[in-house]
Tab-separated table of C-alpha atoms in Angstrom:
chain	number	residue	atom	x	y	z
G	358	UNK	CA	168.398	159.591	100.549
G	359	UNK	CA	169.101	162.290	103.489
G	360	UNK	CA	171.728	160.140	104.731
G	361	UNK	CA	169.801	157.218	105.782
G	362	UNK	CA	170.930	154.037	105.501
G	363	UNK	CA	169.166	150.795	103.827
G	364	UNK	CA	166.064	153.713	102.342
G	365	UNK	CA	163.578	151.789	100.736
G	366	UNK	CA	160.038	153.361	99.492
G	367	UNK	CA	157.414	151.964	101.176
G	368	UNK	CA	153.477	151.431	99.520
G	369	UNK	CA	151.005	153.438	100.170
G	370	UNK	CA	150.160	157.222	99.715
G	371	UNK	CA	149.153	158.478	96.826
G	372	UNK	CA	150.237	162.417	97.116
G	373	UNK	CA	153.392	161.790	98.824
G	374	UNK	CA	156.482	159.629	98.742
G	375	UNK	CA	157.313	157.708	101.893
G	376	UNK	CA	160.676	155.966	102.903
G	377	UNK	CA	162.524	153.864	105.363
G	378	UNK	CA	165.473	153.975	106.679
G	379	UNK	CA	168.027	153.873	109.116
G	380	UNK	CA	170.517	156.392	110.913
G	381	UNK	CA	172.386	156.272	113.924
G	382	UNK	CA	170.986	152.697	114.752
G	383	UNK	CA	167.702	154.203	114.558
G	384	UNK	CA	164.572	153.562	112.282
G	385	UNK	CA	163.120	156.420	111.114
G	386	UNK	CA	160.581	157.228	108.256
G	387	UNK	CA	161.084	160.118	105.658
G	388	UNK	CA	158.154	161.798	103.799
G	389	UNK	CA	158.702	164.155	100.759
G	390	UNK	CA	156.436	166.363	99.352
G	391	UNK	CA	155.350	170.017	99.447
G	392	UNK	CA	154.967	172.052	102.716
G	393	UNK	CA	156.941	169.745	104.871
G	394	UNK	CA	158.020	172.452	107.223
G	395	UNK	CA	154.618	173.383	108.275
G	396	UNK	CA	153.757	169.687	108.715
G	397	UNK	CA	155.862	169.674	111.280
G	398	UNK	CA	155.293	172.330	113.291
G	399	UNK	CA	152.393	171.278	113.537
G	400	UNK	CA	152.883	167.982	114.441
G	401	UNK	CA	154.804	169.171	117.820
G	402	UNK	CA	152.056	171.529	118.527
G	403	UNK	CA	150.136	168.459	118.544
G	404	UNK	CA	152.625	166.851	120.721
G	405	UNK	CA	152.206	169.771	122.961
G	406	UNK	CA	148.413	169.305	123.403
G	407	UNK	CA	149.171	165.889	124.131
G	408	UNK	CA	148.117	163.851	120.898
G	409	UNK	CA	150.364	161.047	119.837
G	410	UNK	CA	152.459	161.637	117.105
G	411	UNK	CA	155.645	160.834	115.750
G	412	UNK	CA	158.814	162.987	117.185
G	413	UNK	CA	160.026	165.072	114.217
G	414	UNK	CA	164.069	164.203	113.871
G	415	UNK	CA	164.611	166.967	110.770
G	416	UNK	CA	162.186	168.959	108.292
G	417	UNK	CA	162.825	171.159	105.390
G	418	UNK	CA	160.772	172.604	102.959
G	419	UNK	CA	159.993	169.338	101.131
G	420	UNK	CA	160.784	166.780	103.594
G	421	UNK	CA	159.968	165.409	106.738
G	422	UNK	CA	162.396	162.849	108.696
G	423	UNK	CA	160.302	161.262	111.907
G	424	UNK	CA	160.901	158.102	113.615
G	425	UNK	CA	159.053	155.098	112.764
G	426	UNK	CA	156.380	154.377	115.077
G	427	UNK	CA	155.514	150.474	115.733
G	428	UNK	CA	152.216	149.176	115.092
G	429	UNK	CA	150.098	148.687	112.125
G	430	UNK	CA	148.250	151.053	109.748
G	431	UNK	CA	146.578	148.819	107.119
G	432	UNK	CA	142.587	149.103	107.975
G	433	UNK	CA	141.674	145.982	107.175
G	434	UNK	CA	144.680	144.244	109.576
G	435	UNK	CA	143.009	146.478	112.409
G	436	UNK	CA	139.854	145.179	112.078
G	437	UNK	CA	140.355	142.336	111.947
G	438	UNK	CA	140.852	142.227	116.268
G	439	UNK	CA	140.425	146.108	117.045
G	440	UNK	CA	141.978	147.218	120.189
G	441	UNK	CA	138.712	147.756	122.810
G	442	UNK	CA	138.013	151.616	123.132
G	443	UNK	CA	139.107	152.793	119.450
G	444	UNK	CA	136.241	154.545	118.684
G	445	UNK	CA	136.826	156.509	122.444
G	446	UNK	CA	139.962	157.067	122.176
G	447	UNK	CA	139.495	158.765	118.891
G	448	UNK	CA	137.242	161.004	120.505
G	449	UNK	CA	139.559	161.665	123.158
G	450	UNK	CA	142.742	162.334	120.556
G	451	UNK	CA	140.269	164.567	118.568
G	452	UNK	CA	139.077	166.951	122.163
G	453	UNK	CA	142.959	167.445	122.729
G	454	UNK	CA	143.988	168.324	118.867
G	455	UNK	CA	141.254	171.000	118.770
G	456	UNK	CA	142.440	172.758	121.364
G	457	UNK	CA	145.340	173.951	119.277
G	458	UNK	CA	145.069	177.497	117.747
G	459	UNK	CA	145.181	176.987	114.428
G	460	UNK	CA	148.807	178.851	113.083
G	461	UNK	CA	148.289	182.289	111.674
G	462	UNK	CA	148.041	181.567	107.327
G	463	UNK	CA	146.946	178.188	107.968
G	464	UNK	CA	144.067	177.541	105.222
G	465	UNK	CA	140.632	178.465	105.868
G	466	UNK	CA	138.532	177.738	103.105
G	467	UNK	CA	134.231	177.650	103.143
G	468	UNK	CA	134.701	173.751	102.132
G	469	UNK	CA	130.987	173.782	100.478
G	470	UNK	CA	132.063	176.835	98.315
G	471	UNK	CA	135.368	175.134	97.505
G	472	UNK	CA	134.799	171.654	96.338
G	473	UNK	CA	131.739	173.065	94.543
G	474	UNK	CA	133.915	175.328	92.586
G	475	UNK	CA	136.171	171.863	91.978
G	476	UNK	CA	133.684	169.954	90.660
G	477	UNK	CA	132.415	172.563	88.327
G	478	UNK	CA	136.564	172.571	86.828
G	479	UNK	CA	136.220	169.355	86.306
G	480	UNK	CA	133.074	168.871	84.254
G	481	UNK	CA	131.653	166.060	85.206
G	482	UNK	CA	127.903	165.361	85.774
G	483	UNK	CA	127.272	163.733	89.255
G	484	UNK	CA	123.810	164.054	89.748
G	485	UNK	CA	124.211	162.695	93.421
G	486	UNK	CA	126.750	165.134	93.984
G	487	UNK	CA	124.141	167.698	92.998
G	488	UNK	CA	121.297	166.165	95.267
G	489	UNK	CA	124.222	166.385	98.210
G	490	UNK	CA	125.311	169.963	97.839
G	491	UNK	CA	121.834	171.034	97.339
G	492	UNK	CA	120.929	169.266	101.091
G	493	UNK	CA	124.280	170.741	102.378
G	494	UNK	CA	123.661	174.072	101.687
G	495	UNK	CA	120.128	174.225	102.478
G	496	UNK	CA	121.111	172.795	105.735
G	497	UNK	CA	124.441	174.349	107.133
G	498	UNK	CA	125.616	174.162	110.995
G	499	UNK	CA	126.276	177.111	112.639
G	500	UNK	CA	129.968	178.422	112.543
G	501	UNK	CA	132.137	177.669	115.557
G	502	UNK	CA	132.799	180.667	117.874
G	503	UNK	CA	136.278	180.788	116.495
G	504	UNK	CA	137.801	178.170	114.136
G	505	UNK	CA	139.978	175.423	115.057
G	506	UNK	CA	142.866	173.571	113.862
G	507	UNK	CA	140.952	170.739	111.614
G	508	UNK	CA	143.205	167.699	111.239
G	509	UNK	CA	141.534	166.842	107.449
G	510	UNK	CA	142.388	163.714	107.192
G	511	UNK	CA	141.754	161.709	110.394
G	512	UNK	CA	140.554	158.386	109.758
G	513	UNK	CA	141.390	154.489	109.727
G	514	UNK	CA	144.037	154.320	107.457
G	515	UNK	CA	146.085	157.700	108.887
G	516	UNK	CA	146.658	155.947	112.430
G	517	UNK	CA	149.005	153.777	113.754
G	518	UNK	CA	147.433	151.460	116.227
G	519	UNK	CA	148.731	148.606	118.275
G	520	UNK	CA	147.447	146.727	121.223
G	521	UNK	CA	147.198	149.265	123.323
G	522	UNK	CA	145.177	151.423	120.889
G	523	UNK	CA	146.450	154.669	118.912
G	524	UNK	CA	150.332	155.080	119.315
G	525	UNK	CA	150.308	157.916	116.627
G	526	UNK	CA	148.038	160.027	114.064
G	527	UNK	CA	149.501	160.731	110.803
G	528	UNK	CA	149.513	163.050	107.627
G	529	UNK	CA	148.953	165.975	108.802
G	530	UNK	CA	148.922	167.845	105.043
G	531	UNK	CA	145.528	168.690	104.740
G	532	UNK	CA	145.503	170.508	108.202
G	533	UNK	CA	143.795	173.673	108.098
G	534	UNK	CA	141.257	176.045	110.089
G	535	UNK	CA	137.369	175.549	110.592
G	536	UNK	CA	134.907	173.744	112.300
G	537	UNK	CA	136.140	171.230	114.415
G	538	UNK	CA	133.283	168.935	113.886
G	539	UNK	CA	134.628	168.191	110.350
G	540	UNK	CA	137.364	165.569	111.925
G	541	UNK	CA	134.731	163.397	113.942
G	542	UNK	CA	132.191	163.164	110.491
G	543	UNK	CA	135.172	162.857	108.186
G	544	UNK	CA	136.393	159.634	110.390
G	545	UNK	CA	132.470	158.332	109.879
G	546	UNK	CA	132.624	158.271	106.288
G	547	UNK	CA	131.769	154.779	105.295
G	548	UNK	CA	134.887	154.604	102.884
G	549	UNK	CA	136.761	154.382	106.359
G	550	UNK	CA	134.799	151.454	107.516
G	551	UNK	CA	136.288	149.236	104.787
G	552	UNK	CA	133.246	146.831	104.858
G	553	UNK	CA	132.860	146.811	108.621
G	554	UNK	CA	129.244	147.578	109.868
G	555	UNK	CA	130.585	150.302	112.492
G	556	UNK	CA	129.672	153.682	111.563
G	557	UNK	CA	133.207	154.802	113.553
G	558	UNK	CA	136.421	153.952	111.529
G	559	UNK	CA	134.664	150.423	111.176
G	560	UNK	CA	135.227	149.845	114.391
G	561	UNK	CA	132.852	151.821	117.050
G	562	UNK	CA	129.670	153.753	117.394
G	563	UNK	CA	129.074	157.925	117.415
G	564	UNK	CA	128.021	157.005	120.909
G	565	UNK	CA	131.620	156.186	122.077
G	566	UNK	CA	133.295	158.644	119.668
G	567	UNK	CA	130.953	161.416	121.316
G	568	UNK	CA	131.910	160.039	124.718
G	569	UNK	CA	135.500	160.049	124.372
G	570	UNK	CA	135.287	163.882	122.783
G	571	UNK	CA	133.512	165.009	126.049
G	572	UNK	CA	130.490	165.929	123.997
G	573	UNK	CA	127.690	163.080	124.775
G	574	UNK	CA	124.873	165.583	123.254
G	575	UNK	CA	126.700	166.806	120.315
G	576	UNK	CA	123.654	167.858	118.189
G	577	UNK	CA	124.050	164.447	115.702
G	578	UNK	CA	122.644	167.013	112.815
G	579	UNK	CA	125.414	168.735	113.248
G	580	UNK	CA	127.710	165.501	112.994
G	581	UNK	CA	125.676	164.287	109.937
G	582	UNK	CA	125.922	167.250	107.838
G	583	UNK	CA	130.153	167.061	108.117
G	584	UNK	CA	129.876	163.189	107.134
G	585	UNK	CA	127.508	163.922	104.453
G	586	UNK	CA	130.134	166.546	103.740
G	587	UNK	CA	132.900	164.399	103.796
G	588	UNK	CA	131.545	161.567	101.580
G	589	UNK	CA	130.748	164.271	99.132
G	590	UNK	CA	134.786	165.230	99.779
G	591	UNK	CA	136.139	162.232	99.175
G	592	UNK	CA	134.045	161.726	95.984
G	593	UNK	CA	135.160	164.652	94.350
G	594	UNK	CA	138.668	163.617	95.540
G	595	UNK	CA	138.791	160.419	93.720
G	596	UNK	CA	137.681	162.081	90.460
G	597	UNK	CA	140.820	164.492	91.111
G	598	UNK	CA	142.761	161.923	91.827
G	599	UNK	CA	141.793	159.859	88.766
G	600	UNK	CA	142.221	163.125	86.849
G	601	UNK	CA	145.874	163.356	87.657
G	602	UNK	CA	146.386	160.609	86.025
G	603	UNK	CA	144.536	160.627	83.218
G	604	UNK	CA	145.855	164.036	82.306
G	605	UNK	CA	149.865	162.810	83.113
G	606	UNK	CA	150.305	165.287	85.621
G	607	UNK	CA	151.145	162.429	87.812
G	608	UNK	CA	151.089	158.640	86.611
G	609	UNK	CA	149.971	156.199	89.354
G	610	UNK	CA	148.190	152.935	88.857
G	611	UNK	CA	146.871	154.290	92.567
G	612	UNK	CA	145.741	157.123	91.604
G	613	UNK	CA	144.131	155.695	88.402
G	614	UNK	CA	142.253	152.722	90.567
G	615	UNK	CA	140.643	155.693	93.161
G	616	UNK	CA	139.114	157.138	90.091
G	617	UNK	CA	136.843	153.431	89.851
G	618	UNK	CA	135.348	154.295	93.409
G	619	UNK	CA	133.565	157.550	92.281
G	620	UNK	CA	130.137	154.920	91.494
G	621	UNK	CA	130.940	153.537	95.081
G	622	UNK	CA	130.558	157.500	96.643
G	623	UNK	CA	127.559	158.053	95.095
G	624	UNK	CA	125.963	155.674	96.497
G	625	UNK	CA	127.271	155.897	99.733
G	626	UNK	CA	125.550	159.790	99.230
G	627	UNK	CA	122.628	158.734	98.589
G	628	UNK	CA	122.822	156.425	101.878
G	629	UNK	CA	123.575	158.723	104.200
G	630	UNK	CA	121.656	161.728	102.783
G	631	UNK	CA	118.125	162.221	105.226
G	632	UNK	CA	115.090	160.726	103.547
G	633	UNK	CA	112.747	163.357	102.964
């Protein structure tokens, strides 16, 4: 397996095969999948902006070979004893990583237009989904001044944290360009609280995330309309998840148990949607 020594798959991931290995008297961690090569690019244009990531070893078009980063990534283990400050230092991470130029053909999608056009592939009546989409689009932010690189993905689950707090954000795949706002709603979404009563990753307030991102005033209707946003994501993402699955494109008990938290999103929707 690329020459490393001892590789063994490791859980977790349900888009992308992860392994462990050694080299050189070194632990490292190897990731396959599609578009590998612009993962890590941009992973040490993170590193140049000062976010903590792993250093890139060797990448090729469907691989990615990093070193292994102590600390622990299971949400539940973190919060369990949280390291003081999370919730800040997210904020903080999140003011450096969006001063990065997104890369020129980096994906820049209207995310409203395009996981509307998903669900309507798929099918599916979700009459919550509706209710959402109908308050999202009667109720859009203004654009950014420019777009930004957008990590996609940043969350509880996608950082490695240790005592000290965040040694390292991960998985960058579903990077692309837009409004940097997205990243600090996306990391509200109550799916990344894991039963916690912290509207932060589970484990801080908007106050503190604001704080640490420099932006104490941040218009919270602004915030709220990218974590109504990103529930509404991640609900549609569990039926495509589920989907892949069903259909045999990919067959993953993972992938098939996701599917069961569809009923879970909905209600979360209808949560965190404004009362009229």
């Amino acid at each position: 397996m690329l020459n490393l020594d001892n590789a063994r798959r490791l859980s977790g991931g349900a888009s992308r095969e992860t392994w462990e290995g050694e080299r050189d008297g070194r632990t490292l961690i190897l990731r396959k999948g599609p578009g590998m090569k612009t993962e890590a690019a941009l992973i040490a244009a993170a590193a140049e902006a000062g976010v903590p990531v792993p250093q890139v070893v060797e990448a090729g078009d469907d691989y990615l070979l990093m070193e292994r980063i102590e600390g622990e990534t299971i949400p539940r283990k973190i919060l369990r004893d949280p390291p003081p400050g999370l919730a800040r230092q997210c904020g903080e991470i999140l003011a450096r990583l969006h001063t990065i130029d997104p890369p020129e053909g980096l994906d820049h999608t209207d995310q409203l237009k395009q996981f509307r056009t998903l669900l309507d592939t798929l099918g599916q009546p979700h009459p919550a989904f509706e209710i959402a989409f109908r308050w999202l689009d009667a109720n859009r932010p203004p654009p950014p001044p420019a777009p930004k690189l957008v990590h996609g993905d940043f969350r509880n689950g996608n950082l490695v944290v240790g005592p000290d707090g965040i040694r390292a954000v991960l998985d960058w795949e579903l990077a692309h360009a837009g409004d940097p706002i997205e990243d600090l709603g996306w990391l509200c979404v109550k799916s990344w609280r894991f039963g916690v009563d912290q509207p932060v990753g589970g484990f801080g307030t908007y106050d503190e995330l604001l704080d640490g991102y420099g932006r104490p005033d941040l218009d919270r209707d602004h915030l709220r309309w990218w974590e109504v946003m990103g529930t509404l994501k991640w609900g549609i993402m569990c039926i495509l998840q589920a989907t892949a699955h069903t259909s045999g494109a990919h067959r993953s008990v993972e992938l098939a148990a996701i599917g069961r938290r569809v009923c879970e999103v909905e209600w979360d929707l209808l949560q965190v949607l404004p009362r009229a």
